[in-house]
Amino acid sequence: MQQEASRGPVAVIGAGAIGLSIASALARAGHPITVCGGRPFDQMVVTDRGATSSWPVRHTVNPDDVAGYDTVVLAVKAHQTDAVGDWLRAVDGPGVDVLVAQNGVEQRERVAPYLAGAHVVPTVVYLNAERSEPGRVTVRRVVHGDLAVPDDPGSRILAARIEAGGMHVELDADFTTTLWNKLLMNITANPLTALTRRRTAVLRDEGVGQVALQIMIEAVAVARAEGARLTDEDALADLKALRKVPDGAPTSMLQDCWAGRPLEYDALTGAVLRAAERHGIDAPINRLIYSLVAAVRPDHEGPVSQDSAPPRT
Ligand SMILES: NC(=O)C1=CN([C@@H]2O[C@H](COP(=O)(O)OP(=O)(O)OC[C@H]3O[C@@H](n4cnc5c(N)ncnc54)[C@H](OP(=O)(O)O)[C@@H]3O)[C@@H](O)[C@H]2O)C=CC1
Ligand SMILES: CC(C)(CO)C(=O)C(=O)O
């Protein structure tokens, strides 16, 4: 079913900020895009590197329509995976690649049980993206590259398709390390922006930066027990990278606070706690962050300060 040169249609389950960012590369490479469920729209409009492009999309509400697709992008929030279970169960079996563009380290365990043998491509997403309305997304380059996937044959084909649309996909021989290194960023930037209701630049504050470092250093011990080759130096490098994120960039979790949506903390901090438990490692700082983020409530009455204001569009 897979042919490297194929420009077959791609199904996107979770056509939000990241789903459409990746879909835009595939559309640019010539793949027709089908949007599976969610709020309907017939054009995706993506602003990337200062240029705005649009492509028509087909929107379907019928899970049977994903049968026959050999490329699927899954980019719902981790806690929304079960809600798209009917779509995942309708995906064909071996020969299909399902790119799982979700933060965290448990993409395979989370998604494979829904699939009938399709190949899961867990993906590290370095992009920052923001959705202003259904179908309309702005992409920013914030840390490292664009995307990273494990270096295996199925992932290579998918990576080549995305690269053909101008988005870089790192083929990674030590993906466990890469997944955990990205998780270090997400267990700091995401909860700390949600708790303070400030964009990623909040990490430049001395005190907040110290908290971030302690969260990450505690998680490095857990990551190492899971086989990731990380040290405290990597935590420091991650903090430096996050401190350079452009001023306007809100984390995905801060965007969920603004929009009044449930927060994706269990796939991030929760994953650290589950792994810590497996290895008998105490992780009190991450436990504390987990409890605090679980208690965060949306901005019912709008942003609390100028700095936390979502962009006006
Ligand atoms: N945004 C970012 O900058 C980054 C995000 N990530 C990760 O990428 C993943 C996706 O995040 P992001 O793109 O921000 O999330 P968004 O909230 O922007 O997008 C999620 C999409 O899923 C759709 N969806 C939710 N439930 C369903 C359903 N039952 N059926 C069909 N569609 C559904 C939503 O549709 P609708 O709106 O219609 O409900 C929405 O389009 C997350 O794991 C996140 O951590 C990683 C790096 C950066
Ligand atoms: C790296 C970062 C913080 C970029 O926005 C991210 O992954 C997220 O927002 O979820």
PDB file of C-alpha atoms in Angstrom, residues 73-285:
ATOM      1  CA  VAL A  73      -2.156  12.196  11.210  1.00  0.00           C
ATOM      2  CA  LEU A  74      -3.492  12.010  14.774  1.00  0.00           C
ATOM      3  CA  ALA A  75      -3.199  15.333  16.623  1.00  0.00           C
ATOM      4  CA  VAL A  76      -5.946  15.505  19.195  1.00  0.00           C
ATOM      5  CA  LYS A  77      -4.789  16.280  22.742  1.00  0.00           C
ATOM      6  CA  ALA A  78      -3.729  13.052  24.508  1.00  0.00           C
ATOM      7  CA  HIS A  79      -6.833  13.037  26.734  1.00  0.00           C
ATOM      8  CA  GLN A  80      -9.062  13.324  23.631  1.00  0.00           C
ATOM      9  CA  THR A  81      -7.718  10.076  22.116  1.00  0.00           C
ATOM     10  CA  ASP A  82     -10.517   7.886  23.416  1.00  0.00           C
ATOM     11  CA  ALA A  83     -13.098  10.289  21.980  1.00  0.00           C
ATOM     12  CA  VAL A  84     -11.669   9.655  18.473  1.00  0.00           C
ATOM     13  CA  GLY A  85     -11.552   5.879  19.056  1.00  0.00           C
ATOM     14  CA  ASP A  86     -14.139   5.185  16.317  1.00  0.00           C
ATOM     15  CA  TRP A  87     -11.897   6.914  13.754  1.00  0.00           C
ATOM     16  CA  LEU A  88      -8.809   5.000  14.891  1.00  0.00           C
ATOM     17  CA  ARG A  89     -10.649   1.661  14.834  1.00  0.00           C
ATOM     18  CA  ALA A  90     -11.686   2.377  11.226  1.00  0.00           C
ATOM     19  CA  VAL A  91      -8.072   2.850  10.044  1.00  0.00           C
ATOM     20  CA  ASP A  92      -6.840  -0.063   7.895  1.00  0.00           C
ATOM     21  CA  GLY A  93      -4.205  -2.473   9.284  1.00  0.00           C
ATOM     22  CA  PRO A  94      -0.550  -3.126   8.413  1.00  0.00           C
ATOM     23  CA  GLY A  95       0.776  -0.852   5.668  1.00  0.00           C
ATOM     24  CA  VAL A  96      -0.839   2.265   7.107  1.00  0.00           C
ATOM     25  CA  ASP A  97       1.281   4.844   8.959  1.00  0.00           C
ATOM     26  CA  VAL A  98      -0.375   6.769  11.786  1.00  0.00           C
ATOM     27  CA  LEU A  99       1.691   9.789  12.764  1.00  0.00           C
ATOM     28  CA  VAL A 100       0.902  10.511  16.406  1.00  0.00           C
ATOM     29  CA  ALA A 101       1.687  14.187  16.945  1.00  0.00           C
ATOM     30  CA  GLN A 102       1.094  14.384  20.678  1.00  0.00           C
ATOM     31  CA  ASN A 103       3.315  15.569  23.488  1.00  0.00           C
ATOM     32  CA  GLY A 104       4.450  13.097  26.138  1.00  0.00           C
ATOM     33  CA  VAL A 105       6.262   9.758  25.893  1.00  0.00           C
ATOM     34  CA  GLU A 106       3.392   7.252  25.759  1.00  0.00           C
ATOM     35  CA  GLN A 107       2.137   7.732  22.180  1.00  0.00           C
ATOM     36  CA  ARG A 108       2.489   4.037  21.195  1.00  0.00           C
ATOM     37  CA  GLU A 109       0.861   2.620  24.350  1.00  0.00           C
ATOM     38  CA  ARG A 110      -1.966   5.142  24.092  1.00  0.00           C
ATOM     39  CA  VAL A 111      -2.843   4.746  20.415  1.00  0.00           C
ATOM     40  CA  ALA A 112      -1.886   1.193  19.306  1.00  0.00           C
ATOM     41  CA  PRO A 113      -4.741  -0.496  21.247  1.00  0.00           C
ATOM     42  CA  TYR A 114      -7.293   1.297  19.033  1.00  0.00           C
ATOM     43  CA  LEU A 115      -5.609   0.256  15.757  1.00  0.00           C
ATOM     44  CA  ALA A 116      -5.909  -2.935  13.748  1.00  0.00           C
ATOM     45  CA  GLY A 117      -2.140  -3.253  13.230  1.00  0.00           C
ATOM     46  CA  ALA A 118      -1.345   0.081  11.537  1.00  0.00           C
ATOM     47  CA  HIS A 119       2.183   1.377  12.177  1.00  0.00           C
ATOM     48  CA  VAL A 120       2.343   4.030  14.913  1.00  0.00           C
ATOM     49  CA  VAL A 121       4.872   6.788  14.249  1.00  0.00           C
ATOM     50  CA  PRO A 122       5.321   8.622  17.578  1.00  0.00           C
ATOM     51  CA  THR A 123       6.345  12.166  16.754  1.00  0.00           C
ATOM     52  CA  VAL A 124       8.181  14.833  18.692  1.00  0.00           C
ATOM     53  CA  VAL A 125       6.757  18.219  17.725  1.00  0.00           C
ATOM     54  CA  TYR A 126       9.107  21.177  18.185  1.00  0.00           C
ATOM     55  CA  LEU A 127       6.778  23.628  16.434  1.00  0.00           C
ATOM     56  CA  ASN A 128       4.595  26.076  18.308  1.00  0.00           C
ATOM     57  CA  ALA A 129       1.204  26.617  16.716  1.00  0.00           C
ATOM     58  CA  GLU A 130      -1.880  28.593  17.532  1.00  0.00           C
ATOM     59  CA  ARG A 131      -5.405  28.262  16.152  1.00  0.00           C
ATOM     60  CA  SER A 132      -7.466  31.431  15.862  1.00  0.00           C
ATOM     61  CA  GLU A 133     -10.607  29.732  14.496  1.00  0.00           C
ATOM     62  CA  PRO A 134     -11.442  26.330  12.992  1.00  0.00           C
ATOM     63  CA  GLY A 135      -9.152  25.794   9.988  1.00  0.00           C
ATOM     64  CA  ARG A 136      -6.913  28.800  10.623  1.00  0.00           C
ATOM     65  CA  VAL A 137      -3.484  28.320  12.216  1.00  0.00           C
ATOM     66  CA  THR A 138      -0.237  30.243  12.746  1.00  0.00           C
ATOM     67  CA  VAL A 139       2.979  28.201  13.029  1.00  0.00           C
ATOM     68  CA  ARG A 140       6.097  29.401  14.858  1.00  0.00           C
ATOM     69  CA  ARG A 141       9.582  27.923  14.980  1.00  0.00           C
ATOM     70  CA  VAL A 142      10.548  28.011  18.674  1.00  0.00           C
ATOM     71  CA  VAL A 143      12.907  25.245  19.830  1.00  0.00           C
ATOM     72  CA  HIS A 144      15.241  22.928  17.869  1.00  0.00           C
ATOM     73  CA  GLY A 145      13.777  21.860  14.508  1.00  0.00           C
ATOM     74  CA  ASP A 146      10.274  21.012  13.296  1.00  0.00           C
ATOM     75  CA  LEU A 147       9.533  17.313  13.940  1.00  0.00           C
ATOM     76  CA  ALA A 148      11.427  14.154  14.965  1.00  0.00           C
ATOM     77  CA  VAL A 149      10.406  10.514  14.425  1.00  0.00           C
ATOM     78  CA  PRO A 150      12.111   7.168  15.125  1.00  0.00           C
ATOM     79  CA  ASP A 151      14.423   6.022  12.362  1.00  0.00           C
ATOM     80  CA  ASP A 152      12.541   2.982  11.029  1.00  0.00           C
ATOM     81  CA  PRO A 153      11.360   2.112   7.510  1.00  0.00           C
ATOM     82  CA  GLY A 154       7.688   3.143   7.930  1.00  0.00           C
ATOM     83  CA  SER A 155       8.633   6.432   9.574  1.00  0.00           C
ATOM     84  CA  ARG A 156      11.144   7.172   6.804  1.00  0.00           C
ATOM     85  CA  ILE A 157       8.425   7.086   4.133  1.00  0.00           C
ATOM     86  CA  LEU A 158       6.184   9.385   6.118  1.00  0.00           C
ATOM     87  CA  ALA A 159       9.091  11.709   6.904  1.00  0.00           C
ATOM     88  CA  ALA A 160       9.920  11.960   3.194  1.00  0.00           C
ATOM     89  CA  ARG A 161       6.311  12.932   2.426  1.00  0.00           C
ATOM     90  CA  ILE A 162       6.361  15.733   5.010  1.00  0.00           C
ATOM     91  CA  GLU A 163       9.838  16.905   3.981  1.00  0.00           C
ATOM     92  CA  ALA A 164       8.592  17.196   0.394  1.00  0.00           C
ATOM     93  CA  GLY A 165       6.312  19.946   1.723  1.00  0.00           C
ATOM     94  CA  GLY A 166       9.195  21.878   3.296  1.00  0.00           C
ATOM     95  CA  MET A 167       8.921  20.765   6.935  1.00  0.00           C
ATOM     96  CA  HIS A 168      12.036  19.161   8.389  1.00  0.00           C
ATOM     97  CA  VAL A 169      11.661  15.720   9.978  1.00  0.00           C
ATOM     98  CA  GLU A 170      14.611  14.419  11.967  1.00  0.00           C
ATOM     99  CA  LEU A 171      15.046  10.632  11.714  1.00  0.00           C
ATOM    100  CA  ASP A 172      16.205   9.730  15.181  1.00  0.00           C
ATOM    101  CA  ALA A 173      18.166   6.611  16.106  1.00  0.00           C
ATOM    102  CA  ASP A 174      17.834   7.295  19.869  1.00  0.00           C
ATOM    103  CA  PHE A 175      14.193   8.296  20.014  1.00  0.00           C
ATOM    104  CA  THR A 176      13.741   7.472  23.720  1.00  0.00           C
ATOM    105  CA  THR A 177      16.244  10.184  24.579  1.00  0.00           C
ATOM    106  CA  THR A 178      14.604  12.652  22.192  1.00  0.00           C
ATOM    107  CA  LEU A 179      11.089  11.955  23.550  1.00  0.00           C
ATOM    108  CA  TRP A 180      12.192  12.456  27.151  1.00  0.00           C
ATOM    109  CA  ASN A 181      14.237  15.542  26.311  1.00  0.00           C
ATOM    110  CA  LYS A 182      11.134  17.138  24.753  1.00  0.00           C
ATOM    111  CA  LEU A 183       9.089  15.999  27.758  1.00  0.00           C
ATOM    112  CA  LEU A 184      11.466  17.924  30.039  1.00  0.00           C
ATOM    113  CA  MET A 185      10.376  21.083  28.218  1.00  0.00           C
ATOM    114  CA  ASN A 186       6.679  20.217  28.399  1.00  0.00           C
ATOM    115  CA  ILE A 187       6.654  19.417  32.139  1.00  0.00           C
ATOM    116  CA  THR A 188       8.033  22.904  32.779  1.00  0.00           C
ATOM    117  CA  ALA A 189       6.843  25.336  30.092  1.00  0.00           C
ATOM    118  CA  ASN A 190       3.297  23.972  29.932  1.00  0.00           C
ATOM    119  CA  PRO A 191       2.385  23.836  33.656  1.00  0.00           C
ATOM    120  CA  LEU A 192       4.300  27.000  34.535  1.00  0.00           C
ATOM    121  CA  THR A 193       2.591  29.035  31.813  1.00  0.00           C
ATOM    122  CA  ALA A 194      -0.796  27.611  32.812  1.00  0.00           C
ATOM    123  CA  LEU A 195      -0.233  28.326  36.503  1.00  0.00           C
ATOM    124  CA  THR A 196       1.048  31.868  35.960  1.00  0.00           C
ATOM    125  CA  ARG A 197      -1.191  32.582  32.926  1.00  0.00           C
ATOM    126  CA  ARG A 198       1.878  34.035  31.196  1.00  0.00           C
ATOM    127  CA  ARG A 199       3.503  33.050  27.908  1.00  0.00           C
ATOM    128  CA  THR A 200       6.707  30.986  27.684  1.00  0.00           C
ATOM    129  CA  ALA A 201       8.764  34.115  28.400  1.00  0.00           C
ATOM    130  CA  VAL A 202       7.759  33.677  32.074  1.00  0.00           C
ATOM    131  CA  LEU A 203      10.648  31.179  32.259  1.00  0.00           C
ATOM    132  CA  ARG A 204      13.061  34.085  31.915  1.00  0.00           C
ATOM    133  CA  ASP A 205      12.096  35.221  35.430  1.00  0.00           C
ATOM    134  CA  GLU A 206      14.929  34.103  37.724  1.00  0.00           C
ATOM    135  CA  GLY A 207      12.707  32.384  40.307  1.00  0.00           C
ATOM    136  CA  VAL A 208      10.472  30.659  37.753  1.00  0.00           C
ATOM    137  CA  GLY A 209      13.572  29.486  35.855  1.00  0.00           C
ATOM    138  CA  GLN A 210      14.911  27.889  39.055  1.00  0.00           C
ATOM    139  CA  VAL A 211      11.618  26.062  39.600  1.00  0.00           C
ATOM    140  CA  ALA A 212      11.738  24.862  35.976  1.00  0.00           C
ATOM    141  CA  LEU A 213      15.259  23.546  36.454  1.00  0.00           C
ATOM    142  CA  GLN A 214      14.308  21.625  39.593  1.00  0.00           C
ATOM    143  CA  ILE A 215      11.298  20.054  37.851  1.00  0.00           C
ATOM    144  CA  MET A 216      13.524  18.974  34.965  1.00  0.00           C
ATOM    145  CA  ILE A 217      16.447  17.703  37.064  1.00  0.00           C
ATOM    146  CA  GLU A 218      14.090  15.513  39.073  1.00  0.00           C
ATOM    147  CA  ALA A 219      12.659  14.121  35.811  1.00  0.00           C
ATOM    148  CA  VAL A 220      16.136  13.487  34.351  1.00  0.00           C
ATOM    149  CA  ALA A 221      16.641  10.739  36.958  1.00  0.00           C
ATOM    150  CA  VAL A 222      13.355   9.164  35.840  1.00  0.00           C
ATOM    151  CA  ALA A 223      14.234   9.544  32.158  1.00  0.00           C
ATOM    152  CA  ARG A 224      17.573   7.822  32.720  1.00  0.00           C
ATOM    153  CA  ALA A 225      15.839   4.915  34.441  1.00  0.00           C
ATOM    154  CA  GLU A 226      13.648   4.665  31.294  1.00  0.00           C
ATOM    155  CA  GLY A 227      16.774   4.422  29.110  1.00  0.00           C
ATOM    156  CA  ALA A 228      17.076   8.047  27.977  1.00  0.00           C
ATOM    157  CA  ARG A 229      20.664   9.281  27.794  1.00  0.00           C
ATOM    158  CA  LEU A 230      20.085  12.623  29.517  1.00  0.00           C
ATOM    159  CA  THR A 231      22.004  14.539  32.173  1.00  0.00           C
ATOM    160  CA  ASP A 232      21.395  17.651  34.238  1.00  0.00           C
ATOM    161  CA  GLU A 233      23.301  19.542  31.527  1.00  0.00           C
ATOM    162  CA  ASP A 234      20.496  18.699  29.085  1.00  0.00           C
ATOM    163  CA  ALA A 235      17.981  20.176  31.527  1.00  0.00           C
ATOM    164  CA  LEU A 236      20.011  23.371  31.655  1.00  0.00           C
ATOM    165  CA  ALA A 237      20.242  23.463  27.840  1.00  0.00           C
ATOM    166  CA  ASP A 238      16.454  22.973  27.594  1.00  0.00           C
ATOM    167  CA  LEU A 239      15.834  25.849  29.970  1.00  0.00           C
ATOM    168  CA  LYS A 240      18.138  28.055  27.898  1.00  0.00           C
ATOM    169  CA  ALA A 241      16.259  27.073  24.727  1.00  0.00           C
ATOM    170  CA  LEU A 242      12.864  27.788  26.315  1.00  0.00           C
ATOM    171  CA  ARG A 243      14.082  31.159  27.520  1.00  0.00           C
ATOM    172  CA  LYS A 244      14.794  32.077  23.880  1.00  0.00           C
ATOM    173  CA  VAL A 245      11.263  31.248  22.678  1.00  0.00           C
ATOM    174  CA  PRO A 246       9.864  34.375  20.971  1.00  0.00           C
ATOM    175  CA  ASP A 247       7.835  36.630  23.263  1.00  0.00           C
ATOM    176  CA  GLY A 248       4.449  36.010  21.662  1.00  0.00           C
ATOM    177  CA  ALA A 249       4.455  32.198  21.866  1.00  0.00           C
ATOM    178  CA  PRO A 250       1.848  30.633  24.178  1.00  0.00           C
ATOM    179  CA  THR A 251       2.253  26.953  25.098  1.00  0.00           C
ATOM    180  CA  SER A 252      -0.479  24.569  24.008  1.00  0.00           C
ATOM    181  CA  MET A 253      -1.574  24.328  27.660  1.00  0.00           C
ATOM    182  CA  LEU A 254      -1.860  28.083  28.068  1.00  0.00           C
ATOM    183  CA  GLN A 255      -4.022  28.164  24.913  1.00  0.00           C
ATOM    184  CA  ASP A 256      -6.277  25.560  26.533  1.00  0.00           C
ATOM    185  CA  CYS A 257      -6.556  27.757  29.660  1.00  0.00           C
ATOM    186  CA  TRP A 258      -7.621  30.711  27.511  1.00  0.00           C
ATOM    187  CA  ALA A 259     -10.146  28.601  25.615  1.00  0.00           C
ATOM    188  CA  GLY A 260     -11.572  26.953  28.742  1.00  0.00           C
ATOM    189  CA  ARG A 261     -10.568  23.462  27.569  1.00  0.00           C
ATOM    190  CA  PRO A 262      -9.352  20.604  29.823  1.00  0.00           C
ATOM    191  CA  LEU A 263      -5.574  20.614  30.301  1.00  0.00           C
ATOM    192  CA  GLU A 264      -3.223  17.923  28.987  1.00  0.00           C
ATOM    193  CA  TYR A 265      -1.224  17.446  32.196  1.00  0.00           C
ATOM    194  CA  ASP A 266      -1.680  13.717  32.722  1.00  0.00           C
ATOM    195  CA  ALA A 267       0.192  12.813  29.502  1.00  0.00           C
ATOM    196  CA  LEU A 268       3.059  15.116  30.574  1.00  0.00           C
ATOM    197  CA  THR A 269       3.679  15.323  34.337  1.00  0.00           C
ATOM    198  CA  GLY A 270       1.539  12.201  34.842  1.00  0.00           C
ATOM    199  CA  ALA A 271       3.875  10.247  32.534  1.00  0.00           C
ATOM    200  CA  VAL A 272       6.859  11.252  34.682  1.00  0.00           C
ATOM    201  CA  LEU A 273       5.049  10.119  37.840  1.00  0.00           C
ATOM    202  CA  ARG A 274       4.063   6.772  36.280  1.00  0.00           C
ATOM    203  CA  ALA A 275       7.638   6.093  35.186  1.00  0.00           C
ATOM    204  CA  ALA A 276       8.991   7.246  38.568  1.00  0.00           C
ATOM    205  CA  GLU A 277       6.671   4.790  40.285  1.00  0.00           C
ATOM    206  CA  ARG A 278       7.817   1.951  37.993  1.00  0.00           C
ATOM    207  CA  HIS A 279      11.417   2.568  39.042  1.00  0.00           C
ATOM    208  CA  GLY A 280      10.817   3.324  42.718  1.00  0.00           C
ATOM    209  CA  ILE A 281      12.012   6.940  42.303  1.00  0.00           C
ATOM    210  CA  ASP A 282      10.502   9.684  44.441  1.00  0.00           C
ATOM    211  CA  ALA A 283       9.434  12.737  42.398  1.00  0.00           C
ATOM    212  CA  PRO A 284       7.942  15.196  44.941  1.00  0.00           C
ATOM    213  CA  ILE A 285       8.334  18.328  42.798  1.00  0.00           C
TER     214      ILE A 285
END
